[in-house]
Short mmCIF file of C-alpha atoms in Angstrom, two decimals:
data_model
loop_
_atom_site.label_atom_id
_atom_site.label_comp_id
_atom_site.label_asym_id
_atom_site.label_seq_id
_atom_site.Cartn_x
_atom_site.Cartn_y
_atom_site.Cartn_z
CA MET O 7 35.75 6.28 -7.74
CA ALA O 8 38.74 7.87 -6.16
CA GLY O 9 38.72 9.56 -2.56
CA SER O 10 35.19 7.85 -1.63
CA ASP O 11 34.65 7.79 1.99
CA GLY O 12 30.88 6.98 1.78
CA ASP O 13 29.87 9.13 4.38
CA GLY O 14 26.64 10.37 3.29
CA GLY O 15 25.97 11.38 7.33
CA GLU O 16 27.58 14.37 6.96
CA THR O 17 25.74 15.47 3.93
CA ARG O 18 21.90 15.17 5.77
CA GLU O 19 23.66 16.71 9.31
CA ALA O 20 24.83 19.83 7.08
CA GLY O 21 21.35 19.78 5.79
CA GLU O 22 19.72 19.38 8.66
CA SER O 23 21.92 22.73 10.85
CA VAL O 24 20.70 24.54 7.40
CA LYS O 25 17.01 23.82 8.25
CA ARG O 26 17.01 24.56 11.57
CA GLY O 27 18.63 28.13 10.92
CA GLY O 28 16.16 28.76 7.82
CA ALA O 29 14.83 27.13 4.51
CA ARG O 30 16.32 24.23 3.24
CA PRO O 31 18.57 24.41 0.29
CA PRO O 32 17.42 22.58 -2.76
CA LEU O 33 19.07 19.30 -3.44
CA GLY O 34 21.27 20.35 -6.37
CA SER O 35 22.88 23.50 -4.16
CA ARG O 36 23.51 20.30 -0.93
CA ALA O 37 24.75 18.20 -3.32
CA ARG O 38 27.57 20.96 -5.19
CA ASP O 39 28.36 22.26 -1.65
CA ALA O 40 29.22 18.45 -0.31
CA ILE O 41 31.16 17.41 -3.84
CA ARG O 42 32.49 20.88 -3.57
CA GLN O 43 33.70 20.08 -0.28
CA ARG O 44 35.43 16.94 -0.73
CA ILE O 45 37.33 18.34 -3.61
CA ILE O 46 38.70 21.22 -1.53
CA ASP O 47 39.59 18.41 0.86
CA ARG O 48 41.29 16.21 -1.19
CA ARG O 49 39.05 13.07 -0.71
CA TYR O 50 38.08 13.43 -4.71
CA PRO O 51 42.20 14.36 -5.36
CA GLN O 52 43.00 16.01 -8.59
CA GLY O 53 42.48 14.16 -12.09
CA SER O 54 40.13 11.61 -9.82
CA ARG O 55 37.03 10.80 -12.38
CA LEU O 56 33.75 11.54 -10.73
CA VAL O 57 30.75 8.80 -11.56
CA GLU O 58 27.48 10.34 -11.28
CA ARG O 59 25.87 6.85 -10.44
CA GLU O 60 28.16 6.49 -7.48
CA VAL O 61 28.59 10.07 -6.18
CA ALA O 62 24.83 10.19 -5.94
CA GLU O 63 24.80 6.91 -3.87
CA GLU O 64 27.68 8.34 -1.54
CA LEU O 65 25.68 11.54 -0.66
CA GLN O 66 22.35 9.30 -0.50
CA MET O 67 20.49 11.22 -3.12
CA SER O 68 19.20 10.94 -6.82
CA ARG O 69 21.40 11.29 -9.93
CA VAL O 70 19.46 14.40 -10.95
CA PRO O 71 20.41 17.00 -8.37
CA VAL O 72 24.30 15.17 -8.58
CA ARG O 73 23.88 15.64 -12.55
CA GLU O 74 23.10 19.41 -11.65
CA ALA O 75 25.66 19.40 -9.25
CA LEU O 76 28.64 18.42 -11.51
CA ARG O 77 27.44 20.53 -14.14
CA SER O 78 28.10 23.88 -11.60
CA LEU O 79 30.81 22.29 -10.65
CA VAL O 80 32.19 22.42 -14.18
CA THR O 81 30.98 25.76 -14.59
CA GLU O 82 33.24 26.99 -11.34
CA GLY O 83 36.10 25.43 -13.00
CA LEU O 84 36.62 22.52 -10.21
CA LEU O 85 35.96 19.86 -12.51
CA GLU O 86 36.33 19.23 -16.09
CA LEU O 87 34.16 17.35 -18.36
CA LEU O 88 35.83 14.25 -20.52
CA PRO O 89 34.97 13.24 -23.94
CA HIS O 90 32.04 10.48 -23.43
CA SER O 91 32.69 9.51 -20.34
CA GLY O 92 31.63 12.28 -17.47
CA VAL O 93 33.63 14.32 -15.21
CA ARG O 94 36.83 14.33 -13.20
CA VAL O 95 38.36 16.67 -10.64
CA ARG O 96 40.11 19.49 -12.62
CA ARG O 97 44.28 19.19 -12.03
CA LEU O 98 45.61 22.70 -11.69
CA ALA O 99 48.17 24.06 -14.13
CA ARG O 100 50.90 26.09 -13.42
CA ALA O 101 48.90 28.99 -15.23
CA ASP O 102 45.71 28.53 -13.33
CA VAL O 103 47.38 29.48 -10.03
CA GLU O 104 49.26 32.20 -12.36
CA HIS O 105 45.93 33.72 -12.96
CA LEU O 106 44.04 33.02 -9.86
CA TYR O 107 47.01 34.99 -8.35
CA GLU O 108 46.53 38.00 -11.07
CA VAL O 109 42.97 38.91 -10.43
CA TRP O 110 42.91 37.37 -6.42
CA GLU O 111 46.29 39.61 -5.72
CA PRO O 112 44.67 43.39 -6.06
CA LEU O 113 41.36 42.23 -4.74
CA ALA O 114 42.95 40.91 -1.41
CA VAL O 115 45.04 44.69 -1.31
CA GLN O 116 41.77 46.33 -1.77
CA ALA O 117 40.28 44.77 0.69
CA SER O 118 42.93 45.26 3.58
CA ARG O 119 42.71 48.72 2.56
CA LEU O 120 38.64 49.07 2.88
CA ALA O 121 38.56 46.84 6.42
CA ALA O 122 41.09 49.22 7.82
CA ARG O 123 39.42 52.68 6.80
CA ARG O 124 35.77 51.05 7.90
CA VAL O 125 37.77 50.12 11.79
CA ALA O 126 39.07 53.97 11.50
CA ARG O 127 36.04 54.93 11.02
CA ALA O 128 34.12 53.28 13.63
CA ALA O 129 37.01 54.08 16.10
CA PRO O 130 37.20 53.81 19.31
CA GLN O 131 34.06 50.89 18.57
CA GLU O 132 35.05 47.96 16.89
CA PRO O 133 32.93 47.19 13.70
CA GLU O 134 31.06 43.98 13.38
CA GLY O 135 33.22 41.38 11.49
CA LEU O 136 36.82 42.56 13.34
CA GLY O 137 36.17 39.63 16.75
CA ALA O 138 35.53 37.25 14.14
CA LEU O 139 38.77 38.19 12.07
CA ARG O 140 41.17 37.92 15.26
CA GLY O 141 39.21 34.51 16.16
CA THR O 142 40.58 33.25 12.91
CA LEU O 143 44.35 33.99 14.08
CA ASP O 144 43.91 32.18 17.10
CA VAL O 145 42.81 29.02 15.75
CA ALA O 146 45.23 29.14 12.98
CA GLU O 147 47.60 29.03 16.22
CA ARG O 148 45.78 26.32 17.96
CA ALA O 149 45.72 24.08 14.63
CA ALA O 150 49.62 24.65 14.04
CA ALA O 151 50.09 23.60 17.54
CA ALA O 152 48.33 20.77 17.20
CA ASP O 153 49.18 19.94 13.75
CA GLU O 154 46.22 19.83 12.17
CA GLY O 155 46.57 21.04 8.77
CA ALA O 156 43.37 20.54 7.37
CA ARG O 157 42.19 23.11 10.25
CA GLU O 158 45.30 25.67 9.28
CA VAL O 159 44.18 25.68 5.87
CA ALA O 160 40.69 26.28 6.89
CA ALA O 161 41.77 29.13 9.42
CA HIS O 162 44.02 30.74 6.82
CA THR O 163 41.10 31.13 4.27
CA ALA O 164 38.47 32.35 7.02
CA PHE O 165 41.36 34.99 7.71
CA HIS O 166 40.97 36.58 3.87
CA GLU O 167 37.05 36.01 3.86
CA GLY O 168 37.08 37.40 7.14
CA ILE O 169 38.87 40.62 5.81
CA VAL O 170 36.40 41.16 2.86
CA THR O 171 33.24 40.96 5.47
CA LEU O 172 34.96 43.65 7.27
CA SER O 173 35.38 45.85 4.44
CA GLY O 174 31.99 46.30 4.24
CA ASN O 175 31.68 46.30 0.34
CA PRO O 176 29.12 43.65 -0.64
CA LEU O 177 30.17 43.77 -4.85
CA LEU O 178 33.28 43.25 -3.66
CA ALA O 179 32.37 40.46 -1.20
CA ARG O 180 30.38 39.07 -4.19
CA THR O 181 33.53 39.38 -6.76
CA MET O 182 35.54 37.26 -4.23
CA GLU O 183 32.54 34.60 -3.75
CA GLN O 184 33.38 33.67 -7.41
CA LEU O 185 37.46 32.79 -6.14
CA GLY O 186 36.92 31.63 -2.71
CA TRP O 187 36.44 27.63 -3.63
CA GLN O 188 39.59 27.83 -5.96
CA LEU O 189 41.56 29.76 -3.11
CA GLN O 190 40.67 26.75 -0.70
CA LEU O 191 41.77 24.53 -3.17
CA LEU O 192 44.75 25.78 -4.07
CA PHE O 193 45.67 26.82 0.18
CA GLY O 194 44.80 23.09 0.51
CA LEU O 195 47.58 21.85 -2.03
CA ARG O 196 50.37 23.99 -1.37
CA GLU O 197 52.59 23.89 2.12
CA GLU O 198 51.28 26.32 4.77
CA PRO O 199 54.78 27.68 6.12
CA ALA O 200 54.76 29.30 9.38
CA HIS O 201 55.72 32.54 8.34
CA MET O 202 52.14 33.29 6.43
CA ARG O 203 50.63 33.16 10.41
CA ALA O 204 53.04 35.64 10.86
CA GLN O 205 51.86 37.73 7.88
CA HIS O 206 48.67 37.55 9.07
CA ALA O 207 49.18 39.04 12.63
CA VAL O 208 50.82 41.90 10.72
CA ILE O 209 48.39 42.56 8.63
CA PHE O 210 45.67 42.52 11.09
CA ARG O 211 47.47 44.68 13.62
CA HIS O 212 47.27 47.40 10.45
CA ILE O 213 43.75 47.17 10.32
CA VAL O 214 43.46 47.15 13.88
CA ALA O 215 45.25 50.50 13.47
CA GLY O 216 43.00 51.92 10.91
CA ASP O 217 46.15 52.05 8.60
CA GLU O 218 45.19 51.75 5.31
CA GLU O 219 48.31 51.92 3.30
CA THR O 220 50.04 49.74 5.56
CA ALA O 221 47.54 47.22 5.81
CA ALA O 222 46.98 47.21 1.90
CA ALA O 223 51.34 47.45 0.99
CA SER O 224 51.61 43.92 4.31
CA THR O 225 48.43 42.32 2.36
CA LEU O 226 50.52 42.73 -1.36
CA LEU O 227 53.91 41.32 0.39
CA HIS O 228 51.53 38.67 1.64
CA VAL O 229 49.90 37.57 -1.50
CA ARG O 230 53.25 37.44 -3.84
CA ASP O 231 54.78 35.68 -1.13
CA SER O 232 51.96 33.10 -1.13
CA ARG O 233 52.13 32.94 -4.75
CA SER O 234 55.71 32.04 -4.33
CA VAL O 235 54.98 28.97 -1.92
CA ALA O 236 52.49 27.87 -4.42
CA LEU O 237 54.49 27.48 -6.94
CA ARG O 238 57.52 26.03 -5.12
CA SER O 239 54.95 23.63 -3.56
CA LEU O 240 53.22 22.60 -6.78
CA PHE O 241 55.68 22.91 -9.32
CA GLY O 242 58.85 23.24 -7.86
CA ASP O 243 59.65 26.21 -8.84
CA GLU O 244 60.66 29.32 -6.97
CA GLY O 245 58.33 31.78 -8.52
CA ASP O 246 60.28 34.46 -7.65
CA ASP O 247 59.82 36.86 -10.70
CA GLY O 248 60.81 39.96 -9.06
CA ARG O 249 56.99 40.48 -8.08
CA GLY O 250 57.42 39.14 -4.65
CA ASP O 251 60.22 38.03 -1.94
CA GLY O 252 59.94 34.59 -1.98
CA HIS O 253 61.88 34.16 1.30
CA SER O 254 63.99 31.71 -0.37
CA ASP O 255 67.36 33.15 1.15
CA GLY O 256 66.99 31.51 4.55
CA HIS O 257 65.80 34.61 6.65
CA ASP O 258 63.88 34.18 9.96
CA ASP O 259 60.33 35.03 8.11
CA ALA O 260 58.24 35.59 11.27
CA THR O 261 60.91 38.35 12.60
CA LEU O 262 61.12 39.87 9.07
CA TYR O 263 57.30 40.59 8.69
CA THR O 264 57.14 41.26 12.23
CA ASN O 265 59.75 44.01 11.94
CA LEU O 266 58.93 44.87 8.65
CA TYR O 267 56.82 47.92 9.55
#
């Protein structure tokens, strides 16, 4: 089985952590979370076949919860069924990336708008979640300085999740949760250019200022540029169809996004 590292220990550790904080999740949920994480961090690479028995041995679980988890991940779109031979990690096609960005773009823009609105209404106090959002920027900078790509990607994902949390809209949060794992997978597969961190800083600055429309506009630029980066990284395509700037002209991206607004 491709990508297997045989470390059932981290699954047990995660389970014990949850147990200390509350009720222990069902085995099927624990298996799903463990397999999903292995897909996201590419221990199970795209196209690799997952054998139920081998996964169960790796996670030190019976095959029943693993079978349940694999079925759930097929529904989520991270795995796909193979005729008469189990499942494999789904390969992202260009259409998959396009469809993901088509859905994520308006949700990300609205999340930033609502987050800025909540900050403005809470002033002069800071609403809950703003400090955590600020922290993701610090983590990303430290990870980049230490050349820790996986940690930087995790911070990138946490930044966008933090904006959704700060928006204070539970319906938006539930909707975004359905996209979250696919976004994490995509962020982990593409390159992570330095100007993305500068864009995050710009978005954060406008949210802190309570400027709804400028926060929304800077998020729109960021998501469209992220799309261009993803298409270029995964398919050798500039991905600039006029919707985003693509940053293919060699400008200093950090300066551009710092001075844009």
